Amino acid sequence: MRKRRKDLFGNNRIFTFSLMVLFCMILIQCSVEDRQNAEEKRSELIQPAKWWEKLPRPIYATLKKVETSQKWFEVYKLTEDTYAIYEPYQFEEAISYLVIGKERAAVIDTGTGIGDLKQAASELTDLPVSVVNTHTHWDHIGNNYQFKEIACFNNPDCFKKLSAGVDNARLKKSVTGDSLWNPLPEEFDPDTWKIPPVEPTTLLEEGNLIELGERTLEVIYTPGHSPGSICLLDRKNRILFTGDTFFPGPLYAYPEDVNIDDYMASIKKLKKRLDEYDYLCSGHNDPWVKSEVISRVDDAFQEIMAGGGKYKEGNGIRRYYFDGFDILIRADMIKNKKT
Ligand SMILES: [Zn+2]
């Protein structure tokens, strides 16, 4: 009879092998759980559970609400001829703006495409309305297809995204689960929802002036959040429409198409022109923000890059907390960090 061979510790080999397998399984399980925990933490940083419990944001109580037939939107009158068209029920809290001159009007961004923006605009002005896109992320171009005249910055990324449109698979997750806290409009079908491709009719350059009749919007090129991002300066009313270059938050400085050096340079560019505007009309969350925040965003980026700032981290993403805004950034984007 063959004698069972024993290992160094005096155990038989089958027993030792079983122990090793069990140990490996525990290690694998722990690493899967670690990854799941990190991913859950990351998701919570980007989209906190029950995010809508913070609504309405305090600023809205100070603004004049205007009724339209389009209940998906809340519409606020910011100045005599400026309206914020806000989508509070979906996580993006997208805001489009109707800017009315003496001869024509512009919608700055067109939201998610869930509501009928053209109808809402037509109830606020009789003038012809054209679109000016601050950039071409899906939640800013949803209703572009409803309008004949569409302007975007002269950047390949802009027309590539506009001409591609956005398919249902990409969009549908934006109206499922916790992304939504109020019913969608009855006529809206999430199963067939697409953002149709469009072609821009006007390509904008730095310094271009968009004439609306006794009201002008100046194009300020502010790449960083996306390659073709612009802000629009209404000098007469001292308002800066920022798109996603600034919004309270959190500011998205983490997605793949963000160029953090460009983003920081764009904030500095806006800071140099602070004497030309008093309020920011931002692309999400809050339509009326005092312009001084731009200076503090510049300071915040400097602090982050020097290894400072309070943050939480999940799976490579950090959410930094500042007074009145947050910044989401990838940990690997941070240079000179102390840790
Ligand atoms: Zn964006």
mmCIF file of C-alpha atoms and ligand atoms in Angstrom:
data_model
loop_
_atom_site.group_PDB
_atom_site.id
_atom_site.type_symbol
_atom_site.label_atom_id
_atom_site.label_comp_id
_atom_site.label_asym_id
_atom_site.label_seq_id
_atom_site.Cartn_x
_atom_site.Cartn_y
_atom_site.Cartn_z
ATOM 1 C CA MET A 1 0.000 0.000 0.000
ATOM 2 C CA ARG A 2 1.252 3.430 -0.979
ATOM 3 C CA LYS A 3 1.770 5.712 1.871
ATOM 4 C CA ARG A 4 -0.006 9.097 1.540
ATOM 5 C CA ARG A 5 2.613 11.784 0.995
ATOM 6 C CA LYS A 6 2.750 14.567 3.484
ATOM 7 C CA ASP A 7 3.762 18.192 2.931
ATOM 8 C CA LEU A 8 6.157 20.300 4.960
ATOM 9 C CA PHE A 9 3.536 20.881 7.657
ATOM 10 C CA GLY A 10 2.749 17.195 8.049
ATOM 11 C CA ASN A 11 -0.684 17.439 6.292
ATOM 12 C CA ASN A 12 -1.662 15.276 3.408
ATOM 13 C CA ARG A 13 -1.610 16.935 -0.022
ATOM 14 C CA ILE A 14 -5.339 16.794 -0.730
ATOM 15 C CA PHE A 15 -6.059 18.634 2.485
ATOM 16 C CA THR A 16 -3.419 21.285 1.733
ATOM 17 C CA PHE A 17 -4.705 21.754 -1.818
ATOM 18 C CA SER A 18 -8.269 22.219 -0.529
ATOM 19 C CA LEU A 19 -7.087 24.826 1.943
ATOM 20 C CA MET A 20 -5.297 26.728 -0.821
ATOM 21 C CA VAL A 21 -8.381 26.675 -3.070
ATOM 22 C CA LEU A 22 -10.521 27.963 -0.206
ATOM 23 C CA PHE A 23 -7.995 30.709 0.536
ATOM 24 C CA CYS A 24 -7.941 31.789 -3.145
ATOM 25 C CA MET A 25 -11.748 31.823 -3.284
ATOM 26 C CA ILE A 26 -11.859 34.073 -0.203
ATOM 27 C CA LEU A 27 -9.265 36.394 -1.788
ATOM 28 C CA ILE A 28 -11.225 36.582 -5.082
ATOM 29 C CA GLN A 29 -14.492 37.185 -3.198
ATOM 30 C CA CYS A 30 -12.883 39.981 -1.141
ATOM 31 C CA SER A 31 -11.477 41.639 -4.245
ATOM 32 C CA VAL A 32 -14.881 41.441 -6.030
ATOM 33 C CA GLU A 33 -16.535 42.957 -2.959
ATOM 34 C CA ASP A 34 -13.867 45.670 -2.758
ATOM 35 C CA ARG A 35 -14.445 46.532 -6.413
ATOM 36 C CA GLN A 36 -18.229 46.553 -5.910
ATOM 37 C CA ASN A 37 -17.882 48.802 -2.856
ATOM 38 C CA ALA A 38 -15.561 51.167 -4.721
ATOM 39 C CA GLU A 39 -17.977 51.280 -7.668
ATOM 40 C CA GLU A 40 -20.939 51.941 -5.358
ATOM 41 C CA LYS A 41 -18.975 54.729 -3.699
ATOM 42 C CA ARG A 42 -18.130 56.196 -7.105
ATOM 43 C CA SER A 43 -21.789 56.099 -8.212
ATOM 44 C CA GLU A 44 -22.865 57.731 -4.963
ATOM 45 C CA LEU A 45 -20.330 60.527 -5.521
ATOM 46 C CA ILE A 46 -21.577 61.149 -9.053
ATOM 47 C CA GLN A 47 -25.306 60.629 -8.461
ATOM 48 C CA PRO A 48 -26.198 60.580 -4.750
ATOM 49 C CA ALA A 49 -29.228 58.455 -3.786
ATOM 50 C CA LYS A 50 -32.402 60.530 -3.467
ATOM 51 C CA TRP A 51 -30.617 63.570 -4.922
ATOM 52 C CA TRP A 52 -34.015 65.251 -5.359
ATOM 53 C CA GLU A 53 -34.436 65.666 -1.615
ATOM 54 C CA LYS A 54 -32.262 68.787 -1.920
ATOM 55 C CA LEU A 55 -34.803 70.355 -4.292
ATOM 56 C CA PRO A 56 -36.053 72.953 -4.736
ATOM 57 C CA ARG A 57 -32.727 74.733 -4.580
ATOM 58 C CA PRO A 58 -33.030 77.966 -2.564
ATOM 59 C CA ILE A 59 -32.492 80.310 -5.537
ATOM 60 C CA TYR A 60 -35.826 79.303 -7.122
ATOM 61 C CA ALA A 61 -37.855 80.878 -4.300
ATOM 62 C CA THR A 62 -36.357 84.248 -5.308
ATOM 63 C CA LEU A 63 -37.215 83.960 -9.031
ATOM 64 C CA LYS A 64 -40.479 84.710 -10.824
ATOM 65 C CA LYS A 65 -42.096 81.484 -12.044
ATOM 66 C CA VAL A 66 -43.928 81.587 -15.380
ATOM 67 C CA GLU A 67 -46.548 79.013 -16.428
ATOM 68 C CA THR A 68 -46.485 77.302 -19.841
ATOM 69 C CA SER A 69 -48.420 74.325 -21.198
ATOM 70 C CA GLN A 70 -45.227 72.192 -20.916
ATOM 71 C CA LYS A 71 -45.288 70.804 -17.393
ATOM 72 C CA TRP A 72 -42.001 68.914 -17.793
ATOM 73 C CA PHE A 73 -40.304 72.302 -17.490
ATOM 74 C CA GLU A 74 -40.316 74.893 -14.780
ATOM 75 C CA VAL A 75 -39.869 78.299 -16.406
ATOM 76 C CA TYR A 76 -38.410 81.294 -14.554
ATOM 77 C CA LYS A 77 -38.153 84.907 -15.691
ATOM 78 C CA LEU A 78 -34.635 86.129 -14.937
ATOM 79 C CA THR A 79 -34.769 89.567 -16.590
ATOM 80 C CA GLU A 80 -37.390 91.296 -18.755
ATOM 81 C CA ASP A 81 -36.325 89.213 -21.790
ATOM 82 C CA THR A 82 -34.474 86.233 -20.343
ATOM 83 C CA TYR A 83 -36.063 82.960 -19.256
ATOM 84 C CA ALA A 84 -34.590 79.848 -17.648
ATOM 85 C CA ILE A 85 -36.281 76.653 -18.852
ATOM 86 C CA TYR A 86 -35.457 74.127 -16.149
ATOM 87 C CA GLU A 87 -35.915 70.323 -16.057
ATOM 88 C CA PRO A 88 -36.072 69.564 -12.308
ATOM 89 C CA TYR A 89 -37.422 65.997 -12.471
ATOM 90 C CA GLN A 90 -34.462 64.288 -14.141
ATOM 91 C CA PHE A 91 -31.062 63.956 -12.477
ATOM 92 C CA GLU A 92 -29.221 66.259 -14.887
ATOM 93 C CA GLU A 93 -31.439 69.204 -13.844
ATOM 94 C CA ALA A 94 -30.662 70.647 -17.277
ATOM 95 C CA ILE A 95 -31.377 74.318 -17.892
ATOM 96 C CA SER A 96 -31.899 75.930 -21.296
ATOM 97 C CA TYR A 97 -32.292 79.693 -21.682
ATOM 98 C CA LEU A 98 -34.525 81.775 -23.911
ATOM 99 C CA VAL A 99 -32.806 85.072 -24.707
ATOM 100 C CA ILE A 100 -35.050 87.547 -26.503
ATOM 101 C CA GLY A 101 -33.858 90.529 -28.553
ATOM 102 C CA LYS A 102 -35.908 93.066 -30.519
ATOM 103 C CA GLU A 103 -35.776 91.097 -33.785
ATOM 104 C CA ARG A 104 -35.146 87.500 -32.845
ATOM 105 C CA ALA A 105 -34.573 85.152 -29.952
ATOM 106 C CA ALA A 106 -32.070 82.408 -29.158
ATOM 107 C CA VAL A 107 -32.373 79.303 -27.064
ATOM 108 C CA ILE A 108 -29.049 78.632 -25.431
ATOM 109 C CA ASP A 109 -28.936 74.812 -25.286
ATOM 110 C CA THR A 110 -31.999 72.648 -25.753
ATOM 111 C CA GLY A 111 -32.032 70.287 -22.771
ATOM 112 C CA THR A 112 -32.599 66.539 -22.666
ATOM 113 C CA GLY A 113 -35.285 66.333 -25.355
ATOM 114 C CA ILE A 114 -37.889 64.944 -22.923
ATOM 115 C CA GLY A 115 -40.073 68.065 -22.960
ATOM 116 C CA ASP A 116 -41.356 70.060 -25.938
ATOM 117 C CA LEU A 117 -38.958 73.011 -25.771
ATOM 118 C CA LYS A 118 -40.116 74.624 -29.008
ATOM 119 C CA GLN A 119 -43.679 74.773 -27.727
ATOM 120 C CA ALA A 120 -42.559 76.292 -24.418
ATOM 121 C CA ALA A 121 -40.445 78.897 -26.261
ATOM 122 C CA SER A 122 -43.313 79.765 -28.600
ATOM 123 C CA GLU A 123 -45.472 80.595 -25.564
ATOM 124 C CA LEU A 124 -42.811 83.039 -24.327
ATOM 125 C CA THR A 125 -42.009 84.909 -27.568
ATOM 126 C CA ASP A 126 -43.505 85.478 -31.027
ATOM 127 C CA LEU A 127 -40.077 86.168 -32.548
ATOM 128 C CA PRO A 128 -38.175 83.595 -34.612
ATOM 129 C CA VAL A 129 -36.041 81.385 -32.378
ATOM 130 C CA SER A 130 -32.699 79.828 -33.265
ATOM 131 C CA VAL A 131 -30.434 77.530 -31.236
ATOM 132 C CA VAL A 132 -26.988 78.320 -29.873
ATOM 133 C CA ASN A 133 -25.271 75.299 -28.315
ATOM 134 C CA THR A 134 -22.747 75.912 -25.527
ATOM 135 C CA HIS A 135 -21.453 72.398 -26.278
ATOM 136 C CA THR A 136 -22.809 69.154 -27.651
ATOM 137 C CA HIS A 137 -23.230 66.750 -24.731
ATOM 138 C CA TRP A 138 -26.529 64.854 -25.025
ATOM 139 C CA ASP A 139 -28.299 66.706 -22.210
ATOM 140 C CA HIS A 140 -27.801 70.043 -24.008
ATOM 141 C CA ILE A 141 -28.835 69.100 -27.547
ATOM 142 C CA GLY A 142 -32.001 67.050 -26.990
ATOM 143 C CA ASN A 143 -34.377 69.423 -28.772
ATOM 144 C CA ASN A 144 -32.035 70.831 -31.425
ATOM 145 C CA TYR A 145 -33.969 68.913 -34.083
ATOM 146 C CA GLN A 146 -37.053 71.074 -33.457
ATOM 147 C CA PHE A 147 -35.327 74.202 -34.783
ATOM 148 C CA LYS A 148 -34.180 75.249 -38.278
ATOM 149 C CA GLU A 149 -31.180 77.354 -37.297
ATOM 150 C CA ILE A 150 -28.535 75.722 -35.132
ATOM 151 C CA ALA A 151 -25.202 77.224 -34.118
ATOM 152 C CA CYS A 152 -22.270 75.503 -32.427
ATOM 153 C CA PHE A 153 -18.583 76.249 -32.045
ATOM 154 C CA ASN A 154 -16.405 75.515 -35.085
ATOM 155 C CA ASN A 155 -14.806 72.414 -33.624
ATOM 156 C CA PRO A 156 -14.798 68.888 -35.108
ATOM 157 C CA ASP A 157 -16.096 67.419 -31.834
ATOM 158 C CA CYS A 158 -19.212 69.610 -32.051
ATOM 159 C CA PHE A 159 -20.383 68.616 -35.499
ATOM 160 C CA LYS A 160 -19.359 65.012 -34.958
ATOM 161 C CA LYS A 161 -21.668 64.791 -31.935
ATOM 162 C CA LEU A 162 -24.492 66.784 -33.539
ATOM 163 C CA SER A 163 -24.402 64.754 -36.737
ATOM 164 C CA ALA A 164 -24.275 61.430 -34.851
ATOM 165 C CA GLY A 165 -27.326 62.067 -32.642
ATOM 166 C CA VAL A 166 -27.778 59.845 -29.591
ATOM 167 C CA ASP A 167 -29.340 56.364 -29.615
ATOM 168 C CA ASN A 168 -31.969 54.925 -27.304
ATOM 169 C CA ALA A 169 -29.577 52.552 -25.491
ATOM 170 C CA ARG A 170 -27.473 55.516 -24.307
ATOM 171 C CA LEU A 171 -30.446 57.665 -23.365
ATOM 172 C CA LYS A 172 -32.802 55.196 -21.727
ATOM 173 C CA LYS A 173 -30.748 54.730 -18.565
ATOM 174 C CA SER A 174 -31.166 58.464 -17.924
ATOM 175 C CA VAL A 175 -34.857 58.003 -17.206
ATOM 176 C CA THR A 176 -34.743 54.772 -15.188
ATOM 177 C CA GLY A 177 -34.398 54.108 -11.459
ATOM 178 C CA ASP A 178 -33.223 56.975 -9.333
ATOM 179 C CA SER A 179 -32.547 59.250 -12.306
ATOM 180 C CA LEU A 180 -36.162 60.353 -12.242
ATOM 181 C CA TRP A 181 -38.444 61.444 -9.406
ATOM 182 C CA ASN A 182 -41.551 62.604 -11.254
ATOM 183 C CA PRO A 183 -43.472 60.987 -14.126
ATOM 184 C CA LEU A 184 -42.342 61.586 -17.696
ATOM 185 C CA PRO A 185 -44.727 63.543 -19.968
ATOM 186 C CA GLU A 186 -47.548 61.287 -21.239
ATOM 187 C CA GLU A 187 -46.620 61.818 -24.889
ATOM 188 C CA PHE A 188 -42.969 60.892 -24.252
ATOM 189 C CA ASP A 189 -41.940 57.268 -24.925
ATOM 190 C CA PRO A 190 -38.647 56.250 -23.261
ATOM 191 C CA ASP A 191 -38.496 53.081 -25.405
ATOM 192 C CA THR A 192 -38.273 55.001 -28.669
ATOM 193 C CA TRP A 193 -36.502 58.097 -27.356
ATOM 194 C CA LYS A 194 -33.606 59.191 -29.578
ATOM 195 C CA ILE A 195 -31.841 62.468 -30.187
ATOM 196 C CA PRO A 196 -31.995 62.827 -33.971
ATOM 197 C CA PRO A 197 -28.856 63.866 -35.866
ATOM 198 C CA VAL A 198 -28.739 67.509 -36.979
ATOM 199 C CA GLU A 199 -26.377 69.656 -39.028
ATOM 200 C CA PRO A 200 -25.294 73.022 -37.638
ATOM 201 C CA THR A 201 -26.277 75.955 -39.853
ATOM 202 C CA THR A 202 -23.783 78.374 -38.232
ATOM 203 C CA LEU A 203 -20.247 77.686 -37.032
ATOM 204 C CA LEU A 204 -19.108 80.075 -34.341
ATOM 205 C CA GLU A 205 -15.618 81.406 -33.675
ATOM 206 C CA GLU A 206 -14.047 83.143 -30.689
ATOM 207 C CA GLY A 207 -15.303 86.734 -30.454
ATOM 208 C CA ASN A 208 -18.250 86.292 -32.844
ATOM 209 C CA LEU A 209 -21.258 88.451 -32.024
ATOM 210 C CA ILE A 210 -24.723 86.915 -32.289
ATOM 211 C CA GLU A 211 -27.130 89.762 -33.022
ATOM 212 C CA LEU A 212 -30.672 89.462 -31.676
ATOM 213 C CA GLY A 213 -31.696 93.120 -32.184
ATOM 214 C CA GLU A 214 -30.484 95.579 -29.530
ATOM 215 C CA ARG A 215 -29.079 92.566 -27.736
ATOM 216 C CA THR A 216 -25.840 90.787 -28.567
ATOM 217 C CA LEU A 217 -24.249 87.568 -27.399
ATOM 218 C CA GLU A 218 -20.464 87.388 -27.607
ATOM 219 C CA VAL A 219 -18.855 83.980 -28.101
ATOM 220 C CA ILE A 220 -16.088 83.202 -25.603
ATOM 221 C CA TYR A 221 -14.266 79.968 -26.384
ATOM 222 C CA THR A 222 -13.842 77.993 -23.138
ATOM 223 C CA PRO A 223 -12.648 74.442 -23.934
ATOM 224 C CA GLY A 224 -12.030 71.962 -21.139
ATOM 225 C CA HIS A 225 -15.347 70.431 -20.077
ATOM 226 C CA SER A 226 -15.576 69.419 -23.734
ATOM 227 C CA PRO A 227 -13.346 70.351 -26.698
ATOM 228 C CA GLY A 228 -15.888 72.745 -28.220
ATOM 229 C CA SER A 229 -17.369 74.395 -25.116
ATOM 230 C CA ILE A 230 -18.251 78.085 -25.269
ATOM 231 C CA CYS A 231 -19.714 80.680 -22.932
ATOM 232 C CA LEU A 232 -21.928 83.488 -24.202
ATOM 233 C CA LEU A 233 -21.667 87.002 -22.835
ATOM 234 C CA ASP A 234 -24.689 89.272 -22.834
ATOM 235 C CA ARG A 235 -22.803 92.522 -22.163
ATOM 236 C CA LYS A 236 -25.856 94.757 -22.034
ATOM 237 C CA ASN A 237 -27.474 92.705 -19.272
ATOM 238 C CA ARG A 238 -24.125 91.727 -17.701
ATOM 239 C CA ILE A 239 -24.983 88.007 -17.811
ATOM 240 C CA LEU A 240 -22.645 85.140 -18.728
ATOM 241 C CA PHE A 241 -24.240 81.929 -20.028
ATOM 242 C CA THR A 242 -21.736 79.282 -18.985
ATOM 243 C CA GLY A 243 -23.103 75.962 -20.271
ATOM 244 C CA ASP A 244 -21.146 73.319 -18.328
ATOM 245 C CA THR A 245 -17.983 75.393 -17.886
ATOM 246 C CA PHE A 246 -19.594 76.358 -14.605
ATOM 247 C CA PHE A 247 -22.565 74.879 -12.773
ATOM 248 C CA PRO A 248 -22.911 74.374 -9.018
ATOM 249 C CA GLY A 249 -22.628 70.847 -9.135
ATOM 250 C CA PRO A 250 -20.738 68.981 -9.018
ATOM 251 C CA LEU A 251 -18.696 70.367 -11.919
ATOM 252 C CA TYR A 252 -17.854 67.503 -14.259
ATOM 253 C CA ALA A 253 -14.083 67.517 -14.683
ATOM 254 C CA TYR A 254 -13.773 63.718 -14.852
ATOM 255 C CA PRO A 255 -15.263 62.343 -18.133
ATOM 256 C CA GLU A 256 -12.973 61.154 -20.901
ATOM 257 C CA ASP A 257 -13.401 64.214 -23.118
ATOM 258 C CA VAL A 258 -12.370 66.640 -20.339
ATOM 259 C CA ASN A 259 -9.021 68.368 -20.796
ATOM 260 C CA ILE A 260 -8.196 69.585 -17.316
ATOM 261 C CA ASP A 261 -5.447 72.015 -18.407
ATOM 262 C CA ASP A 262 -7.818 73.635 -20.917
ATOM 263 C CA TYR A 263 -10.584 73.698 -18.292
ATOM 264 C CA MET A 264 -8.393 75.536 -15.781
ATOM 265 C CA ALA A 265 -7.179 77.959 -18.464
ATOM 266 C CA SER A 266 -10.790 78.685 -19.468
ATOM 267 C CA ILE A 267 -11.751 79.484 -15.877
ATOM 268 C CA LYS A 268 -8.786 81.895 -15.716
ATOM 269 C CA LYS A 269 -9.934 83.462 -18.995
ATOM 270 C CA LEU A 270 -13.403 84.064 -17.503
ATOM 271 C CA LYS A 271 -11.849 85.402 -14.296
ATOM 272 C CA LYS A 272 -9.978 88.065 -16.298
ATOM 273 C CA ARG A 273 -13.319 89.325 -17.620
ATOM 274 C CA LEU A 274 -15.183 89.364 -14.305
ATOM 275 C CA ASP A 275 -15.764 93.115 -14.595
ATOM 276 C CA GLU A 276 -18.032 92.468 -17.617
ATOM 277 C CA TYR A 277 -20.720 90.325 -15.936
ATOM 278 C CA ASP A 278 -22.545 90.108 -12.618
ATOM 279 C CA TYR A 279 -24.459 86.818 -12.907
ATOM 280 C CA LEU A 280 -23.933 83.374 -14.393
ATOM 281 C CA CYS A 281 -26.711 81.418 -16.080
ATOM 282 C CA SER A 282 -25.371 77.889 -15.727
ATOM 283 C CA GLY A 283 -26.196 74.719 -17.642
ATOM 284 C CA HIS A 284 -27.518 72.762 -14.652
ATOM 285 C CA ASN A 285 -29.020 73.094 -11.187
ATOM 286 C CA ASP A 286 -29.052 76.836 -10.642
ATOM 287 C CA PRO A 287 -29.871 79.508 -13.240
ATOM 288 C CA TRP A 288 -28.724 82.610 -11.363
ATOM 289 C CA VAL A 289 -25.333 82.550 -9.653
ATOM 290 C CA LYS A 290 -23.253 85.555 -8.563
ATOM 291 C CA SER A 291 -20.237 85.857 -10.848
ATOM 292 C CA GLU A 292 -17.681 86.044 -7.995
ATOM 293 C CA VAL A 293 -17.811 82.230 -7.850
ATOM 294 C CA ILE A 294 -15.575 82.083 -10.962
ATOM 295 C CA SER A 295 -12.674 83.416 -8.910
ATOM 296 C CA ARG A 296 -13.277 80.760 -6.280
ATOM 297 C CA VAL A 297 -13.445 77.994 -8.894
ATOM 298 C CA ASP A 298 -10.001 79.106 -10.074
ATOM 299 C CA ASP A 299 -8.741 78.984 -6.471
ATOM 300 C CA ALA A 300 -10.376 75.567 -6.003
ATOM 301 C CA PHE A 301 -8.595 74.047 -9.023
ATOM 302 C CA GLN A 302 -5.264 75.448 -7.787
ATOM 303 C CA GLU A 303 -5.886 73.993 -4.331
ATOM 304 C CA ILE A 304 -6.805 70.569 -5.724
ATOM 305 C CA MET A 305 -3.749 70.464 -7.959
ATOM 306 C CA ALA A 306 -1.522 71.380 -5.005
ATOM 307 C CA GLY A 307 -2.864 68.354 -3.110
ATOM 308 C CA GLY A 308 -5.307 70.279 -0.897
ATOM 309 C CA GLY A 309 -9.097 70.385 -0.590
ATOM 310 C CA LYS A 310 -11.607 68.136 1.161
ATOM 311 C CA TYR A 311 -12.797 65.179 -0.878
ATOM 312 C CA LYS A 312 -14.300 61.703 -0.925
ATOM 313 C CA GLU A 313 -12.976 59.092 -3.345
ATOM 314 C CA GLY A 314 -14.526 56.075 -5.048
ATOM 315 C CA ASN A 315 -12.941 53.993 -7.795
ATOM 316 C CA GLY A 316 -10.563 56.681 -9.000
ATOM 317 C CA ILE A 317 -13.059 59.553 -8.864
ATOM 318 C CA ARG A 318 -12.854 62.302 -6.277
ATOM 319 C CA ARG A 319 -15.606 64.687 -5.270
ATOM 320 C CA TYR A 320 -14.192 67.873 -3.787
ATOM 321 C CA TYR A 321 -16.402 70.088 -1.659
ATOM 322 C CA PHE A 322 -16.324 73.873 -1.788
ATOM 323 C CA ASP A 323 -18.688 76.649 -0.749
ATOM 324 C CA GLY A 324 -21.504 76.730 -3.317
ATOM 325 C CA PHE A 325 -20.060 74.174 -5.760
ATOM 326 C CA ASP A 326 -18.356 70.772 -5.895
ATOM 327 C CA ILE A 327 -15.846 69.387 -8.382
ATOM 328 C CA LEU A 328 -15.733 65.795 -9.647
ATOM 329 C CA ILE A 329 -12.318 64.932 -10.967
ATOM 330 C CA ARG A 330 -10.287 61.786 -11.685
ATOM 331 C CA ALA A 331 -7.556 61.158 -9.130
ATOM 332 C CA ASP A 332 -5.066 60.559 -11.964
ATOM 333 C CA MET A 333 -5.676 64.099 -13.277
ATOM 334 C CA ILE A 334 -4.251 65.652 -10.126
ATOM 335 C CA LYS A 335 -0.639 66.712 -10.480
ATOM 336 C CA ASN A 336 1.789 67.454 -7.661
ATOM 337 C CA LYS A 337 -0.575 65.800 -5.232
ATOM 338 C CA LYS A 338 0.867 65.238 -1.773
ATOM 339 C CA THR A 339 -0.771 61.860 -1.193
HETATM 340 ZN ZN ZN B 1 -21.593 68.818 -20.591
#
